[in-house]
PDB file of N, CA and C in Angstrom:
ATOM      1  N   MET A  13      -2.660-104.420  27.979  1.00 46.00           N
ATOM      2  CA  MET A  13      -3.288-104.883  29.196  1.00 46.00           C
ATOM      3  C   MET A  13      -2.282-105.695  29.992  1.00 46.00           C
ATOM      4  N   PRO A  14      -2.178-105.449  31.283  1.00 51.00           N
ATOM      5  CA  PRO A  14      -1.247-106.231  32.094  1.00 51.00           C
ATOM      6  C   PRO A  14      -1.581-107.715  32.035  1.00 51.00           C
ATOM      7  N   ALA A  15      -0.555-108.543  32.050  1.00 49.00           N
ATOM      8  CA  ALA A  15      -0.745-109.988  31.932  1.00 49.00           C
ATOM      9  C   ALA A  15      -1.664-110.533  33.005  1.00 49.00           C
ATOM     10  N   GLY A  16      -1.675-109.938  34.178  1.00 54.00           N
ATOM     11  CA  GLY A  16      -2.506-110.411  35.274  1.00 54.00           C
ATOM     12  C   GLY A  16      -3.995-110.309  35.029  1.00 54.00           C
ATOM     13  N   HIS A  17      -4.409-109.566  33.998  1.00 60.00           N
ATOM     14  CA  HIS A  17      -5.822-109.409  33.706  1.00 60.00           C
ATOM     15  C   HIS A  17      -6.285-110.343  32.600  1.00 60.00           C
ATOM     16  N   ARG A  18      -5.439-111.221  32.158  1.00 62.00           N
ATOM     17  CA  ARG A  18      -5.811-112.164  31.109  1.00 62.00           C
ATOM     18  C   ARG A  18      -5.775-113.580  31.652  1.00 62.00           C
ATOM     19  N   ARG A  19      -6.621-114.398  31.100  1.00 64.00           N
ATOM     20  CA  ARG A  19      -6.654-115.803  31.475  1.00 64.00           C
ATOM     21  C   ARG A  19      -5.621-116.555  30.658  1.00 64.00           C
ATOM     22  N   ASP A  20      -5.379-117.800  31.026  1.00 66.00           N
ATOM     23  CA  ASP A  20      -4.479-118.638  30.236  1.00 66.00           C
ATOM     24  C   ASP A  20      -4.969-118.643  28.793  1.00 66.00           C
ATOM     25  N   GLY A  21      -4.069-118.523  27.853  1.00 68.00           N
ATOM     26  CA  GLY A  21      -4.443-118.463  26.445  1.00 68.00           C
ATOM     27  C   GLY A  21      -4.710-117.060  25.955  1.00 68.00           C
ATOM     28  N   GLY A  22      -4.667-116.053  26.847  1.00 67.00           N
ATOM     29  CA  GLY A  22      -4.800-114.660  26.430  1.00 67.00           C
ATOM     30  C   GLY A  22      -6.202-114.083  26.485  1.00 67.00           C
ATOM     31  N   ALA A  23      -7.226-114.884  26.795  1.00 65.00           N
ATOM     32  CA  ALA A  23      -8.594-114.367  26.852  1.00 65.00           C
ATOM     33  C   ALA A  23      -8.738-113.418  28.035  1.00 65.00           C
ATOM     34  N   LEU A  24      -9.525-112.376  27.839  1.00 65.00           N
ATOM     35  CA  LEU A  24      -9.792-111.438  28.921  1.00 65.00           C
ATOM     36  C   LEU A  24     -10.672-112.083  29.978  1.00 65.00           C
ATOM     37  N   ALA A  25     -10.347-111.857  31.232  1.00 63.00           N
ATOM     38  CA  ALA A  25     -11.194-112.330  32.316  1.00 63.00           C
ATOM     39  C   ALA A  25     -12.351-111.352  32.477  1.00 63.00           C
ATOM     40  N   GLY A  26     -13.523-111.837  32.786  1.00 67.00           N
ATOM     41  CA  GLY A  26     -14.650-110.945  32.967  1.00 67.00           C
ATOM     42  C   GLY A  26     -15.958-111.693  33.026  1.00 67.00           C
ATOM     43  N   SER A  27     -17.017-111.021  32.619  1.00 73.00           N
ATOM     44  CA  SER A  27     -18.338-111.626  32.669  1.00 73.00           C
ATOM     45  C   SER A  27     -19.037-111.421  31.342  1.00 73.00           C
ATOM     46  N   THR A  28     -20.270-111.866  31.270  1.00 80.00           N
ATOM     47  CA  THR A  28     -21.059-111.691  30.057  1.00 80.00           C
ATOM     48  C   THR A  28     -21.922-110.430  30.125  1.00 80.00           C
ATOM     49  N   LEU A  29     -21.775-109.660  31.172  1.00 86.00           N
ATOM     50  CA  LEU A  29     -22.528-108.416  31.314  1.00 86.00           C
ATOM     51  C   LEU A  29     -22.062-107.419  30.266  1.00 86.00           C
ATOM     52  N   THR A  30     -22.982-106.927  29.467  1.00 90.00           N
ATOM     53  CA  THR A  30     -22.630-105.921  28.463  1.00 90.00           C
ATOM     54  C   THR A  30     -22.615-104.538  29.097  1.00 90.00           C
ATOM     55  N   MET A  31     -21.904-103.614  28.481  1.00 91.00           N
ATOM     56  CA  MET A  31     -21.799-102.267  29.046  1.00 91.00           C
ATOM     57  C   MET A  31     -23.160-101.577  29.074  1.00 91.00           C
ATOM     58  N   ASP A  32     -23.980-101.750  28.039  1.00 94.00           N
ATOM     59  CA  ASP A  32     -25.291-101.100  28.059  1.00 94.00           C
ATOM     60  C   ASP A  32     -26.167-101.662  29.175  1.00 94.00           C
ATOM     61  N   ALA A  33     -26.088-102.960  29.428  1.00 94.00           N
ATOM     62  CA  ALA A  33     -26.849-103.550  30.532  1.00 94.00           C
ATOM     63  C   ALA A  33     -26.326-103.038  31.877  1.00 94.00           C
ATOM     64  N   ALA A  34     -25.023-102.874  31.988  1.00 94.00           N
ATOM     65  CA  ALA A  34     -24.437-102.346  33.225  1.00 94.00           C
ATOM     66  C   ALA A  34     -24.894-100.908  33.467  1.00 94.00           C
ATOM     67  N   VAL A  35     -24.937-100.116  32.411  1.00 96.00           N
ATOM     68  CA  VAL A  35     -25.399 -98.726  32.529  1.00 96.00           C
ATOM     69  C   VAL A  35     -26.863 -98.698  32.969  1.00 96.00           C
ATOM     70  N   ARG A  36     -27.706 -99.493  32.322  1.00 97.00           N
ATOM     71  CA  ARG A  36     -29.122 -99.539  32.705  1.00 97.00           C
ATOM     72  C   ARG A  36     -29.280 -99.933  34.175  1.00 97.00           C
ATOM     73  N   HIS A  37     -28.555-100.949  34.600  1.00 96.00           N
ATOM     74  CA  HIS A  37     -28.651-101.412  35.984  1.00 96.00           C
ATOM     75  C   HIS A  37     -28.196-100.322  36.962  1.00 96.00           C
ATOM     76  N   ALA A  38     -27.094 -99.673  36.644  1.00 97.00           N
ATOM     77  CA  ALA A  38     -26.565 -98.635  37.535  1.00 97.00           C
ATOM     78  C   ALA A  38     -27.551 -97.482  37.696  1.00 97.00           C
ATOM     79  N   VAL A  39     -28.223 -97.123  36.608  1.00 98.00           N
ATOM     80  CA  VAL A  39     -29.166 -95.999  36.657  1.00 98.00           C
ATOM     81  C   VAL A  39     -30.501 -96.425  37.253  1.00 98.00           C
ATOM     82  N   ARG A  40     -31.075 -97.511  36.731  1.00 97.00           N
ATOM     83  CA  ARG A  40     -32.418 -97.920  37.151  1.00 97.00           C
ATOM     84  C   ARG A  40     -32.452 -98.566  38.530  1.00 97.00           C
ATOM     85  N   THR A  41     -31.548 -99.501  38.776  1.00 96.00           N
ATOM     86  CA  THR A  41     -31.605-100.282  40.008  1.00 96.00           C
ATOM     87  C   THR A  41     -30.819 -99.627  41.144  1.00 96.00           C
ATOM     88  N   ALA A  42     -29.613 -99.183  40.829  1.00 97.00           N
ATOM     89  CA  ALA A  42     -28.781 -98.570  41.873  1.00 97.00           C
ATOM     90  C   ALA A  42     -29.111 -97.103  42.087  1.00 97.00           C
ATOM     91  N   GLY A  43     -29.823 -96.491  41.122  1.00 97.00           N
ATOM     92  CA  GLY A  43     -30.231 -95.102  41.281  1.00 97.00           C
ATOM     93  C   GLY A  43     -29.124 -94.084  41.092  1.00 97.00           C
ATOM     94  N   LEU A  44     -28.056 -94.477  40.405  1.00 98.00           N
ATOM     95  CA  LEU A  44     -26.946 -93.551  40.175  1.00 98.00           C
ATOM     96  C   LEU A  44     -27.286 -92.564  39.065  1.00 98.00           C
ATOM     97  N   PRO A  45     -26.759 -91.340  39.134  1.00 98.00           N
ATOM     98  CA  PRO A  45     -27.013 -90.338  38.093  1.00 98.00           C
ATOM     99  C   PRO A  45     -26.403 -90.771  36.759  1.00 98.00           C
ATOM    100  N   LEU A  46     -27.152 -90.576  35.683  1.00 97.00           N
ATOM    101  CA  LEU A  46     -26.715 -90.991  34.360  1.00 97.00           C
ATOM    102  C   LEU A  46     -25.366 -90.384  33.979  1.00 97.00           C
ATOM    103  N   LEU A  47     -25.129 -89.122  34.286  1.00 96.00           N
ATOM    104  CA  LEU A  47     -23.853 -88.502  33.925  1.00 96.00           C
ATOM    105  C   LEU A  47     -22.675 -89.180  34.623  1.00 96.00           C
ATOM    106  N   GLU A  48     -22.856 -89.552  35.872  1.00 97.00           N
ATOM    107  CA  GLU A  48     -21.788 -90.247  36.599  1.00 97.00           C
ATOM    108  C   GLU A  48     -21.558 -91.649  36.028  1.00 97.00           C
ATOM    109  N   VAL A  49     -22.640 -92.316  35.665  1.00 97.00           N
ATOM    110  CA  VAL A  49     -22.538 -93.653  35.087  1.00 97.00           C
ATOM    111  C   VAL A  49     -21.857 -93.578  33.717  1.00 97.00           C
ATOM    112  N   ALA A  50     -22.214 -92.580  32.915  1.00 95.00           N
ATOM    113  CA  ALA A  50     -21.584 -92.422  31.601  1.00 95.00           C
ATOM    114  C   ALA A  50     -20.079 -92.187  31.752  1.00 95.00           C
ATOM    115  N   TYR A  51     -19.694 -91.382  32.703  1.00 94.00           N
ATOM    116  CA  TYR A  51     -18.267 -91.153  32.969  1.00 94.00           C
ATOM    117  C   TYR A  51     -17.578 -92.457  33.369  1.00 94.00           C
ATOM    118  N   ALA A  52     -18.216 -93.202  34.268  1.00 95.00           N
ATOM    119  CA  ALA A  52     -17.632 -94.457  34.750  1.00 95.00           C
ATOM    120  C   ALA A  52     -17.530 -95.500  33.643  1.00 95.00           C
ATOM    121  N   ALA A  53     -18.403 -95.420  32.650  1.00 93.00           N
ATOM    122  CA  ALA A  53     -18.410 -96.391  31.564  1.00 93.00           C
ATOM    123  C   ALA A  53     -17.524 -95.994  30.391  1.00 93.00           C
ATOM    124  N   SER A  54     -17.053 -94.763  30.367  1.00 90.00           N
ATOM    125  CA  SER A  54     -16.297 -94.316  29.195  1.00 90.00           C
ATOM    126  C   SER A  54     -14.982 -93.624  29.556  1.00 90.00           C
ATOM    127  N   THR A  55     -15.061 -92.459  30.143  1.00 89.00           N
ATOM    128  CA  THR A  55     -13.863 -91.673  30.419  1.00 89.00           C
ATOM    129  C   THR A  55     -12.951 -92.326  31.446  1.00 89.00           C
ATOM    130  N   ALA A  56     -13.527 -92.809  32.543  1.00 92.00           N
ATOM    131  CA  ALA A  56     -12.691 -93.403  33.594  1.00 92.00           C
ATOM    132  C   ALA A  56     -11.882 -94.603  33.100  1.00 92.00           C
ATOM    133  N   PRO A  57     -12.482 -95.560  32.385  1.00 89.00           N
ATOM    134  CA  PRO A  57     -11.669 -96.678  31.892  1.00 89.00           C
ATOM    135  C   PRO A  57     -10.599 -96.244  30.895  1.00 89.00           C
ATOM    136  N   ALA A  58     -10.946 -95.305  30.025  1.00 88.00           N
ATOM    137  CA  ALA A  58      -9.962 -94.830  29.039  1.00 88.00           C
ATOM    138  C   ALA A  58      -8.768 -94.199  29.746  1.00 88.00           C
ATOM    139  N   ARG A  59      -9.031 -93.387  30.753  1.00 89.00           N
ATOM    140  CA  ARG A  59      -7.932 -92.767  31.504  1.00 89.00           C
ATOM    141  C   ARG A  59      -7.114 -93.805  32.264  1.00 89.00           C
ATOM    142  N   ALA A  60      -7.807 -94.783  32.854  1.00 92.00           N
ATOM    143  CA  ALA A  60      -7.100 -95.822  33.607  1.00 92.00           C
ATOM    144  C   ALA A  60      -6.137 -96.610  32.727  1.00 92.00           C
ATOM    145  N   TRP A  61      -6.499 -96.794  31.479  1.00 90.00           N
ATOM    146  CA  TRP A  61      -5.656 -97.545  30.538  1.00 90.00           C
ATOM    147  C   TRP A  61      -4.682 -96.640  29.800  1.00 90.00           C
ATOM    148  N   GLY A  62      -4.736 -95.336  30.055  1.00 91.00           N
ATOM    149  CA  GLY A  62      -3.835 -94.416  29.365  1.00 91.00           C
ATOM    150  C   GLY A  62      -4.198 -94.215  27.901  1.00 91.00           C
ATOM    151  N   LEU A  63      -5.463 -94.402  27.561  1.00 87.00           N
ATOM    152  CA  LEU A  63      -5.940 -94.233  26.181  1.00 87.00           C
ATOM    153  C   LEU A  63      -6.403 -92.788  26.006  1.00 87.00           C
ATOM    154  N   HIS A  64      -5.528 -91.951  25.526  1.00 81.00           N
ATOM    155  CA  HIS A  64      -5.810 -90.519  25.462  1.00 81.00           C
ATOM    156  C   HIS A  64      -6.626 -90.097  24.255  1.00 81.00           C
ATOM    157  N   ALA A  65      -6.737 -90.955  23.239  1.00 81.00           N
ATOM    158  CA  ALA A  65      -7.479 -90.589  22.034  1.00 81.00           C
ATOM    159  C   ALA A  65      -8.961 -90.937  22.142  1.00 81.00           C
ATOM    160  N   VAL A  66      -9.367 -91.604  23.222  1.00 83.00           N
ATOM    161  CA  VAL A  66     -10.764 -92.008  23.386  1.00 83.00           C
ATOM    162  C   VAL A  66     -11.245 -91.657  24.794  1.00 83.00           C
ATOM    163  N   GLY A  67     -12.560 -91.803  24.999  1.00 80.00           N
ATOM    164  CA  GLY A  67     -13.106 -91.624  26.338  1.00 80.00           C
ATOM    165  C   GLY A  67     -13.733 -90.281  26.615  1.00 80.00           C
ATOM    166  N   ALA A  68     -13.715 -89.377  25.634  1.00 80.00           N
ATOM    167  CA  ALA A  68     -14.340 -88.067  25.822  1.00 80.00           C
ATOM    168  C   ALA A  68     -14.689 -87.477  24.461  1.00 80.00           C
ATOM    169  N   LEU A  69     -15.670 -86.604  24.449  1.00 83.00           N
ATOM    170  CA  LEU A  69     -16.047 -85.908  23.225  1.00 83.00           C
ATOM    171  C   LEU A  69     -15.281 -84.599  23.155  1.00 83.00           C
ATOM    172  N   GLU A  70     -14.147 -84.650  22.480  1.00 82.00           N
ATOM    173  CA  GLU A  70     -13.302 -83.476  22.348  1.00 82.00           C
ATOM    174  C   GLU A  70     -12.663 -83.489  20.964  1.00 82.00           C
ATOM    175  N   ALA A  71     -12.371 -82.308  20.458  1.00 84.00           N
ATOM    176  CA  ALA A  71     -11.696 -82.192  19.160  1.00 84.00           C
ATOM    177  C   ALA A  71     -10.382 -82.961  19.196  1.00 84.00           C
ATOM    178  N   GLY A  72     -10.119 -83.709  18.139  1.00 78.00           N
ATOM    179  CA  GLY A  72      -8.878 -84.455  18.024  1.00 78.00           C
ATOM    180  C   GLY A  72      -8.943 -85.867  18.564  1.00 78.00           C
ATOM    181  N   ARG A  73     -10.032 -86.198  19.232  1.00 80.00           N
ATOM    182  CA  ARG A  73     -10.184 -87.565  19.741  1.00 80.00           C
ATOM    183  C   ARG A  73     -10.977 -88.403  18.745  1.00 80.00           C
ATOM    184  N   ARG A  74     -10.794 -89.702  18.822  1.00 84.00           N
ATOM    185  CA  ARG A  74     -11.525 -90.625  17.953  1.00 84.00           C
ATOM    186  C   ARG A  74     -13.011 -90.560  18.312  1.00 84.00           C
ATOM    187  N   ALA A  75     -13.860 -90.491  17.311  1.00 85.00           N
ATOM    188  CA  ALA A  75     -15.305 -90.376  17.531  1.00 85.00           C
ATOM    189  C   ALA A  75     -15.943 -91.757  17.607  1.00 85.00           C
ATOM    190  N   ASP A  76     -15.941 -92.345  18.789  1.00 89.00           N
ATOM    191  CA  ASP A  76     -16.639 -93.590  19.070  1.00 89.00           C
ATOM    192  C   ASP A  76     -17.784 -93.236  20.015  1.00 89.00           C
ATOM    193  N   LEU A  77     -19.016 -93.446  19.568  1.00 90.00           N
ATOM    194  CA  LEU A  77     -20.176 -93.051  20.362  1.00 90.00           C
ATOM    195  C   LEU A  77     -21.203 -94.168  20.417  1.00 90.00           C
ATOM    196  N   VAL A  78     -21.898 -94.255  21.523  1.00 92.00           N
ATOM    197  CA  VAL A  78     -23.069 -95.109  21.639  1.00 92.00           C
ATOM    198  C   VAL A  78     -24.201 -94.191  22.078  1.00 92.00           C
ATOM    199  N   VAL A  79     -25.259 -94.145  21.282  1.00 93.00           N
ATOM    200  CA  VAL A  79     -26.417 -93.315  21.599  1.00 93.00           C
ATOM    201  C   VAL A  79     -27.477 -94.218  22.215  1.00 93.00           C
ATOM    202  N   LEU A  80     -27.893 -93.888  23.427  1.00 94.00           N
ATOM    203  CA  LEU A  80     -28.935 -94.639  24.110  1.00 94.00           C
ATOM    204  C   LEU A  80     -30.264 -93.916  23.966  1.00 94.00           C
ATOM    205  N   ASP A  81     -31.344 -94.700  23.855  1.00 94.00           N
ATOM    206  CA  ASP A  81     -32.664 -94.086  23.780  1.00 94.00           C
ATOM    207  C   ASP A  81     -33.184 -93.790  25.189  1.00 94.00           C
ATOM    208  N   GLU A  82     -34.443 -93.357  25.279  1.00 95.00           N
ATOM    209  CA  GLU A  82     -34.999 -92.976  26.585  1.00 95.00           C
ATOM    210  C   GLU A  82     -35.102 -94.150  27.560  1.00 95.00           C
ATOM    211  N   ASP A  83     -35.050 -95.380  27.028  1.00 96.00           N
ATOM    212  CA  ASP A  83     -35.070 -96.569  27.884  1.00 96.00           C
ATOM    213  C   ASP A  83     -33.658 -97.093  28.166  1.00 96.00           C
ATOM    214  N   LEU A  84     -32.659 -96.318  27.779  1.00 96.00           N
ATOM    215  CA  LEU A  84     -31.247 -96.677  27.944  1.00 96.00           C
ATOM    216  C   LEU A  84     -30.869 -97.918  27.145  1.00 96.00           C
ATOM    217  N   GLU A  85     -31.558 -98.114  26.030  1.00 95.00           N
ATOM    218  CA  GLU A  85     -31.236 -99.176  25.077  1.00 95.00           C
ATOM    219  C   GLU A  85     -30.377 -98.566  23.976  1.00 95.00           C
ATOM    220  N   VAL A  86     -29.490 -99.350  23.387  1.00 94.00           N
ATOM    221  CA  VAL A  86     -28.628 -98.858  22.319  1.00 94.00           C
ATOM    222  C   VAL A  86     -29.476 -98.486  21.109  1.00 94.00           C
ATOM    223  N   GLY A  87     -29.337 -97.237  20.686  1.00 93.00           N
ATOM    224  CA  GLY A  87     -30.058 -96.748  19.515  1.00 93.00           C
ATOM    225  C   GLY A  87     -29.181 -96.717  18.285  1.00 93.00           C
ATOM    226  N   ARG A  88     -28.001 -96.124  18.426  1.00 93.00           N
ATOM    227  CA  ARG A  88     -27.057 -96.016  17.307  1.00 93.00           C
ATOM    228  C   ARG A  88     -25.645 -96.135  17.842  1.00 93.00           C
ATOM    229  N   VAL A  89     -24.733 -96.516  16.936  1.00 93.00           N
ATOM    230  CA  VAL A  89     -23.323 -96.653  17.293  1.00 93.00           C
ATOM    231  C   VAL A  89     -22.480 -95.989  16.209  1.00 93.00           C
ATOM    232  N   MET A  90     -21.508 -95.185  16.635  1.00 92.00           N
ATOM    233  CA  MET A  90     -20.539 -94.584  15.728  1.00 92.00           C
ATOM    234  C   MET A  90     -19.169 -95.125  16.107  1.00 92.00           C
ATOM    235  N   ARG A  91     -18.446 -95.614  15.112  1.00 91.00           N
ATOM    236  CA  ARG A  91     -17.085 -96.110  15.337  1.00 91.00           C
ATOM    237  C   ARG A  91     -16.156 -95.329  14.409  1.00 91.00           C
ATOM    238  N   ALA A  92     -15.172 -94.678  15.016  1.00 88.00           N
ATOM    239  CA  ALA A  92     -14.178 -93.894  14.268  1.00 88.00           C
ATOM    240  C   ALA A  92     -14.845 -92.887  13.331  1.00 88.00           C
ATOM    241  N   GLY A  93     -15.916 -92.254  13.816  1.00 88.00           N
ATOM    242  CA  GLY A  93     -16.578 -91.203  13.055  1.00 88.00           C
ATOM    243  C   GLY A  93     -17.565 -91.681  12.016  1.00 88.00           C
ATOM    244  N   VAL A  94     -17.841 -92.987  11.960  1.00 91.00           N
ATOM    245  CA  VAL A  94     -18.759 -93.541  10.962  1.00 91.00           C
ATOM    246  C   VAL A  94     -19.912 -94.237  11.684  1.00 91.00           C
ATOM    247  N   TRP A  95     -21.158 -93.850  11.338  1.00 93.00           N
ATOM    248  CA  TRP A  95     -22.315 -94.515  11.927  1.00 93.00           C
ATOM    249  C   TRP A  95     -22.402 -95.923  11.382  1.00 93.00           C
ATOM    250  N   LEU A  96     -22.574 -96.892  12.270  1.00 93.00           N
ATOM    251  CA  LEU A  96     -22.708 -98.280  11.864  1.00 93.00           C
ATOM    252  C   LEU A  96     -24.163 -98.598  11.586  1.00 93.00           C
ATOM    253  N   SER A  97     -24.394 -99.489  10.642  1.00 85.00           N
ATOM    254  CA  SER A  97     -25.758 -99.936  10.387  1.00 85.00           C
ATOM    255  C   SER A  97     -26.187-100.821  11.564  1.00 85.00           C
ATOM    256  N   PRO A  98     -27.474-100.949  11.798  1.00 76.00           N
ATOM    257  CA  PRO A  98     -27.946-101.708  12.971  1.00 76.00           C
ATOM    258  C   PRO A  98     -27.457-103.159  13.010  1.00 76.00           C
ATOM    259  N   TRP A  99     -27.197-103.742  11.895  1.00 64.00           N
ATOM    260  CA  TRP A  99     -26.779-105.137  11.847  1.00 64.00           C
ATOM    261  C   TRP A  99     -25.277-105.302  11.755  1.00 64.00           C
ATOM    262  N   SER A 100     -24.541-104.220  11.737  1.00 63.00           N
ATOM    263  CA  SER A 100     -23.101-104.266  11.566  1.00 63.00           C
ATOM    264  C   SER A 100     -22.376-104.253  12.898  1.00 63.00           C
ATOM    265  N   THR A 101     -21.310-105.032  13.003  1.00 55.00           N
ATOM    266  CA  THR A 101     -20.470-104.984  14.195  1.00 55.00           C
ATOM    267  C   THR A 101     -19.084-104.462  13.857  1.00 55.00           C
ATOM    268  N   ARG A 102     -18.839-104.178  12.607  1.00 54.00           N
ATOM    269  CA  ARG A 102     -17.542-103.673  12.171  1.00 54.00           C
ATOM    270  C   ARG A 102     -17.722-102.472  11.265  1.00 54.00           C
ATOM    271  N   ALA A 103     -16.824-101.506  11.383  1.00 45.00           N
ATOM    272  CA  ALA A 103     -16.877-100.319  10.523  1.00 45.00           C
ATOM    273  C   ALA A 103     -16.332-100.642   9.158  1.00 45.00           C
TER     274      ALA A 103
END
């Protein structure tokens, strides 16, 4: 990450908005199509950072997935091809 995007001490600058909340807001409140929002939340950032092993569901890429339910709430999470238990934050 370029130094200009970090705060003093190395912490990332940003907000407390989670990605799932941002996706829900973009779809429900802003009325954006879910497919476009999913691209903006996954593939676009990966490409912007030059992360070629993530950001799309393709053979040879790392399998990191977030499955949303019909209410756009997080249902399941897969990290590096392994489903995480609901209470786990690490694979």
